[in-house]
């Protein structure tokens, strides 16, 4: 079974600084997707960034970027120029490629990010 | 505006009672999902539905039931058989089971009193 591990229960960063959130996963599959979701105090899950395993290039979305190391099964999220609105719980998630029984997102336990003014 | 609406936002249930959580979407998505979130835990899948009149158990389906009679609606019933129902419940949908992006509702907080 696939597992996702986030080893940092909490992180903090100063406004305008850079922070990196860690995620490792375990799978025997070669083709899959990885995600970072943000859950602000409103508790609605918001997709931050997505990485396809067959793509070597790291995904980037504005101030958010990932460091995807497939061999090491590592998928970290870097937030640059941190803003107060970035404060949230961040979840790393995994999904096998395809439909049917591959539907399921497997989530880590989350990292609570605090942004200090 | 298109989106997923969950209601109510807060729900209280007495022990031994069944309760139904509502999830409605107007995104014309085929696939819908129910997740449970507990403190210090990630989300865990309860049930999913790939298409109308079809649904499958997820990892923690015991004590829950669902229906999918309409494309827009995927209600979740928490039965008295669920021993620890107090949790935050999130509904999600995607265009189809093959589409990677899932859109989430704002959740329902269920408390057993």
Tab-separated table of C-alpha atoms in Angstrom:
chain	number	residue	atom	x	y	z
A	1	UNK	CA	0.000	0.000	0.000
A	2	UNK	CA	1.071	3.523	-0.668
A	3	UNK	CA	2.041	5.705	2.281
A	4	UNK	CA	2.819	9.394	2.539
A	5	UNK	CA	4.941	10.799	5.360
A	6	UNK	CA	5.275	14.399	6.419
A	7	UNK	CA	7.919	14.521	9.136
A	8	UNK	CA	7.344	18.153	10.163
A	9	UNK	CA	4.144	18.569	12.186
A	10	UNK	CA	4.767	22.324	12.424
A	11	UNK	CA	6.910	24.903	10.673
A	12	UNK	CA	7.230	28.650	10.945
A	13	UNK	CA	8.620	31.297	8.630
A	14	UNK	CA	9.060	35.040	8.656
A	15	UNK	CA	7.050	37.019	6.177
A	16	UNK	CA	8.927	37.438	2.866
A	17	UNK	CA	11.273	34.551	3.690
A	18	UNK	CA	11.436	31.098	2.087
A	19	UNK	CA	10.332	27.848	3.691
A	20	UNK	CA	10.499	24.233	2.559
A	21	UNK	CA	8.033	21.558	3.627
A	22	UNK	CA	9.117	17.930	3.387
A	23	UNK	CA	7.255	14.895	2.110
A	24	UNK	CA	8.328	11.338	1.422
A	25	UNK	CA	6.222	8.554	0.026
A	26	UNK	CA	6.394	4.864	-0.543
A	27	UNK	CA	5.080	3.132	-3.642
A	28	UNK	CA	5.954	0.308	-5.962
A	29	UNK	CA	4.336	2.095	-8.887
A	30	UNK	CA	6.332	3.964	-11.519
A	31	UNK	CA	3.556	6.216	-12.795
A	32	UNK	CA	1.653	8.414	-10.387
A	33	UNK	CA	0.810	11.949	-9.343
A	34	UNK	CA	1.898	13.928	-6.325
A	35	UNK	CA	0.112	16.933	-4.892
A	36	UNK	CA	0.372	19.621	-2.280
A	37	UNK	CA	-2.939	20.794	-0.848
A	38	UNK	CA	-3.425	23.784	1.428
A	39	UNK	CA	-6.070	23.844	4.152
A	40	UNK	CA	-6.524	27.344	5.600
A	41	UNK	CA	-8.550	28.043	8.744
A	42	UNK	CA	-11.720	27.903	6.624
A	43	UNK	CA	-10.828	24.182	6.257
A	44	UNK	CA	-11.524	24.028	2.554
A	45	UNK	CA	-8.836	22.013	0.746
A	46	UNK	CA	-7.159	23.953	-2.060
A	47	UNK	CA	-4.822	22.420	-4.610
A	48	UNK	CA	-1.470	24.234	-4.563
A	49	UNK	CA	0.621	22.280	-7.024
A	50	UNK	CA	0.706	18.986	-8.890
A	51	UNK	CA	3.599	16.860	-10.164
A	52	UNK	CA	3.391	14.020	-12.646
A	53	UNK	CA	5.929	11.309	-11.886
A	54	UNK	CA	6.950	10.779	-15.497
A	55	UNK	CA	7.968	14.423	-15.812
A	56	UNK	CA	11.482	15.156	-14.632
A	57	UNK	CA	10.933	18.894	-14.544
A	58	UNK	CA	9.839	20.214	-11.185
A	59	UNK	CA	6.427	21.874	-11.135
A	60	UNK	CA	6.140	25.586	-10.360
A	61	UNK	CA	3.130	27.764	-9.593
A	62	UNK	CA	4.082	31.366	-8.930
A	63	UNK	CA	5.759	31.418	-5.485
A	64	UNK	CA	5.309	27.688	-5.002
A	65	UNK	CA	7.714	25.120	-6.398
A	66	UNK	CA	8.551	21.514	-5.719
A	67	UNK	CA	11.718	19.466	-5.546
A	68	UNK	CA	10.728	16.069	-6.893
A	69	UNK	CA	13.307	13.330	-6.365
A	70	UNK	CA	11.764	10.181	-7.811
A	71	UNK	CA	14.541	7.774	-6.869
A	72	UNK	CA	14.539	9.034	-3.306
A	73	UNK	CA	10.706	9.186	-3.252
A	74	UNK	CA	10.865	12.713	-1.972
A	75	UNK	CA	8.544	15.601	-2.832
A	76	UNK	CA	9.214	18.848	-0.984
A	77	UNK	CA	7.341	22.134	-1.349
A	78	UNK	CA	9.175	25.449	-1.372
A	79	UNK	CA	7.264	28.627	-0.673
A	80	UNK	CA	9.137	31.781	-1.640
A	81	UNK	CA	8.413	35.289	-0.418
A	82	UNK	CA	6.048	33.907	2.228
A	83	UNK	CA	2.885	35.887	2.856
A	84	UNK	CA	0.540	35.971	5.821
A	85	UNK	CA	-2.101	34.319	3.676
A	86	UNK	CA	0.135	31.289	3.253
A	87	UNK	CA	-0.474	30.305	6.871
A	88	UNK	CA	-2.349	27.001	6.735
A	89	UNK	CA	-2.090	23.259	7.093
A	90	UNK	CA	-0.315	21.756	4.112
A	91	UNK	CA	-0.943	18.193	3.000
A	92	UNK	CA	1.139	16.110	0.656
A	93	UNK	CA	-0.881	13.566	-1.326
A	94	UNK	CA	-0.298	10.710	-3.765
A	95	UNK	CA	-2.439	9.142	-6.440
A	96	UNK	CA	-1.758	6.334	-8.852
A	97	UNK	CA	-2.195	7.148	-12.504
A	98	UNK	CA	-5.440	6.114	-14.143
A	99	UNK	CA	-9.032	5.650	-13.081
A	100	UNK	CA	-11.071	2.903	-11.499
A	101	UNK	CA	-9.384	1.713	-8.346
A	102	UNK	CA	-6.631	4.269	-8.892
A	103	UNK	CA	-9.027	7.029	-7.882
A	104	UNK	CA	-7.830	7.360	-4.303
A	105	UNK	CA	-5.775	10.223	-2.946
A	106	UNK	CA	-3.509	9.085	-0.098
A	107	UNK	CA	-2.669	11.951	2.241
A	108	UNK	CA	0.109	12.636	4.714
A	109	UNK	CA	-0.757	13.905	8.200
A	110	UNK	CA	-0.015	17.496	7.344
A	111	UNK	CA	2.364	20.292	8.294
A	112	UNK	CA	1.008	23.370	10.053
A	113	UNK	CA	2.724	26.456	8.648
A	114	UNK	CA	2.792	29.664	10.647
A	115	UNK	CA	3.865	32.920	8.990
A	116	UNK	CA	5.231	35.545	11.357
A	117	UNK	CA	4.908	39.232	10.446
B	1	UNK	CA	-20.695	30.208	-9.330
B	2	UNK	CA	-19.765	26.570	-9.771
B	3	UNK	CA	-18.655	24.588	-6.795
B	4	UNK	CA	-19.347	22.023	-4.127
B	5	UNK	CA	-21.725	22.803	-1.304
B	6	UNK	CA	-21.760	20.848	1.925
B	7	UNK	CA	-24.409	21.327	4.544
B	8	UNK	CA	-24.739	21.855	7.346
B	9	UNK	CA	-21.434	23.337	8.411
B	10	UNK	CA	-21.872	22.070	11.982
B	11	UNK	CA	-23.943	19.063	13.006
B	12	UNK	CA	-24.646	17.542	16.368
B	13	UNK	CA	-25.889	14.015	16.839
B	14	UNK	CA	-27.004	12.033	19.808
B	15	UNK	CA	-25.518	8.624	20.296
B	16	UNK	CA	-27.533	5.928	18.541
B	17	UNK	CA	-28.928	8.251	15.893
B	18	UNK	CA	-28.311	8.201	12.175
B	19	UNK	CA	-27.447	11.489	10.516
B	20	UNK	CA	-27.078	12.504	6.874
B	21	UNK	CA	-24.518	14.954	5.518
B	22	UNK	CA	-25.354	16.708	2.283
B	23	UNK	CA	-23.003	17.241	-0.655
B	24	UNK	CA	-24.146	18.946	-3.842
B	25	UNK	CA	-22.080	19.988	-6.845
B	26	UNK	CA	-22.955	22.003	-9.936
B	27	UNK	CA	-19.676	21.343	-11.740
B	28	UNK	CA	-21.138	18.528	-13.864
B	29	UNK	CA	-18.538	16.183	-12.402
B	30	UNK	CA	-19.011	12.443	-12.697
B	31	UNK	CA	-16.851	11.393	-9.738
B	32	UNK	CA	-17.565	12.268	-6.123
B	33	UNK	CA	-15.815	11.333	-2.877
B	34	UNK	CA	-16.251	11.470	0.881
B	35	UNK	CA	-13.242	11.888	3.161
B	36	UNK	CA	-12.946	11.953	6.922
B	37	UNK	CA	-10.412	14.133	8.721
B	38	UNK	CA	-9.377	13.618	12.332
B	39	UNK	CA	-6.985	15.829	14.340
B	40	UNK	CA	-3.375	15.032	13.513
B	41	UNK	CA	-4.435	12.837	10.626
B	42	UNK	CA	-4.602	13.252	6.918
B	43	UNK	CA	-7.791	12.642	5.007
B	44	UNK	CA	-9.085	9.104	4.746
B	45	UNK	CA	-11.469	7.930	2.043
B	46	UNK	CA	-14.892	6.687	3.155
B	47	UNK	CA	-16.745	6.137	-0.120
B	48	UNK	CA	-16.446	7.181	-3.719
B	49	UNK	CA	-18.720	7.207	-6.750
B	50	UNK	CA	-17.526	7.167	-10.332
B	51	UNK	CA	-20.948	7.626	-11.897
B	52	UNK	CA	-24.624	7.884	-11.030
B	53	UNK	CA	-26.083	4.797	-9.346
B	54	UNK	CA	-22.645	3.418	-8.609
B	55	UNK	CA	-20.445	3.736	-5.529
B	56	UNK	CA	-17.601	1.854	-3.913
B	57	UNK	CA	-16.205	1.530	-0.402
B	58	UNK	CA	-13.056	3.337	0.526
B	59	UNK	CA	-10.662	2.565	3.351
B	60	UNK	CA	-12.984	3.285	6.284
B	61	UNK	CA	-16.528	2.574	5.040
B	62	UNK	CA	-17.756	0.689	8.120
B	63	UNK	CA	-20.603	2.530	9.810
B	64	UNK	CA	-21.292	4.752	6.800
B	65	UNK	CA	-23.623	4.542	3.819
B	66	UNK	CA	-24.082	6.608	0.667
B	67	UNK	CA	-26.341	6.964	-2.349
B	68	UNK	CA	-25.834	8.467	-5.766
B	69	UNK	CA	-29.255	8.849	-7.363
B	70	UNK	CA	-28.405	12.116	-9.070
B	71	UNK	CA	-25.197	13.309	-10.641
B	72	UNK	CA	-25.203	16.446	-8.518
B	73	UNK	CA	-25.729	14.821	-5.146
B	74	UNK	CA	-23.785	12.362	-3.003
B	75	UNK	CA	-25.170	12.298	0.555
B	76	UNK	CA	-23.352	10.484	3.331
B	77	UNK	CA	-25.222	8.823	6.186
B	78	UNK	CA	-23.366	8.239	9.428
B	79	UNK	CA	-25.118	5.344	11.102
B	80	UNK	CA	-25.249	4.299	14.722
B	81	UNK	CA	-22.818	1.526	13.805
B	82	UNK	CA	-20.047	4.089	13.407
B	83	UNK	CA	-18.362	3.911	16.822
B	84	UNK	CA	-16.410	7.145	16.660
B	85	UNK	CA	-18.237	9.517	14.328
B	86	UNK	CA	-17.008	12.838	15.708
B	87	UNK	CA	-14.832	14.225	12.909
B	88	UNK	CA	-14.615	16.697	10.068
B	89	UNK	CA	-16.099	15.396	6.820
B	90	UNK	CA	-15.062	16.624	3.397
B	91	UNK	CA	-16.789	15.986	0.105
B	92	UNK	CA	-14.902	16.259	-3.180
B	93	UNK	CA	-15.534	15.806	-6.876
B	94	UNK	CA	-13.575	15.467	-10.091
B	95	UNK	CA	-14.587	15.631	-13.740
B	96	UNK	CA	-14.199	11.883	-13.994
B	97	UNK	CA	-12.307	9.167	-12.095
B	98	UNK	CA	-9.343	9.629	-14.438
B	99	UNK	CA	-8.968	13.312	-13.774
B	100	UNK	CA	-6.382	14.041	-11.177
B	101	UNK	CA	-7.729	17.294	-9.801
B	102	UNK	CA	-10.262	16.985	-7.021
B	103	UNK	CA	-12.321	19.976	-5.876
B	104	UNK	CA	-13.372	20.057	-2.244
B	105	UNK	CA	-16.324	21.447	-0.364
B	106	UNK	CA	-15.962	23.407	2.853
B	107	UNK	CA	-16.714	20.480	5.079
B	108	UNK	CA	-19.106	19.483	7.837
B	109	UNK	CA	-18.050	19.213	11.447
B	110	UNK	CA	-19.982	16.374	13.116
B	111	UNK	CA	-20.042	16.102	16.881
B	112	UNK	CA	-21.683	13.344	18.874
B	113	UNK	CA	-23.211	14.609	22.105
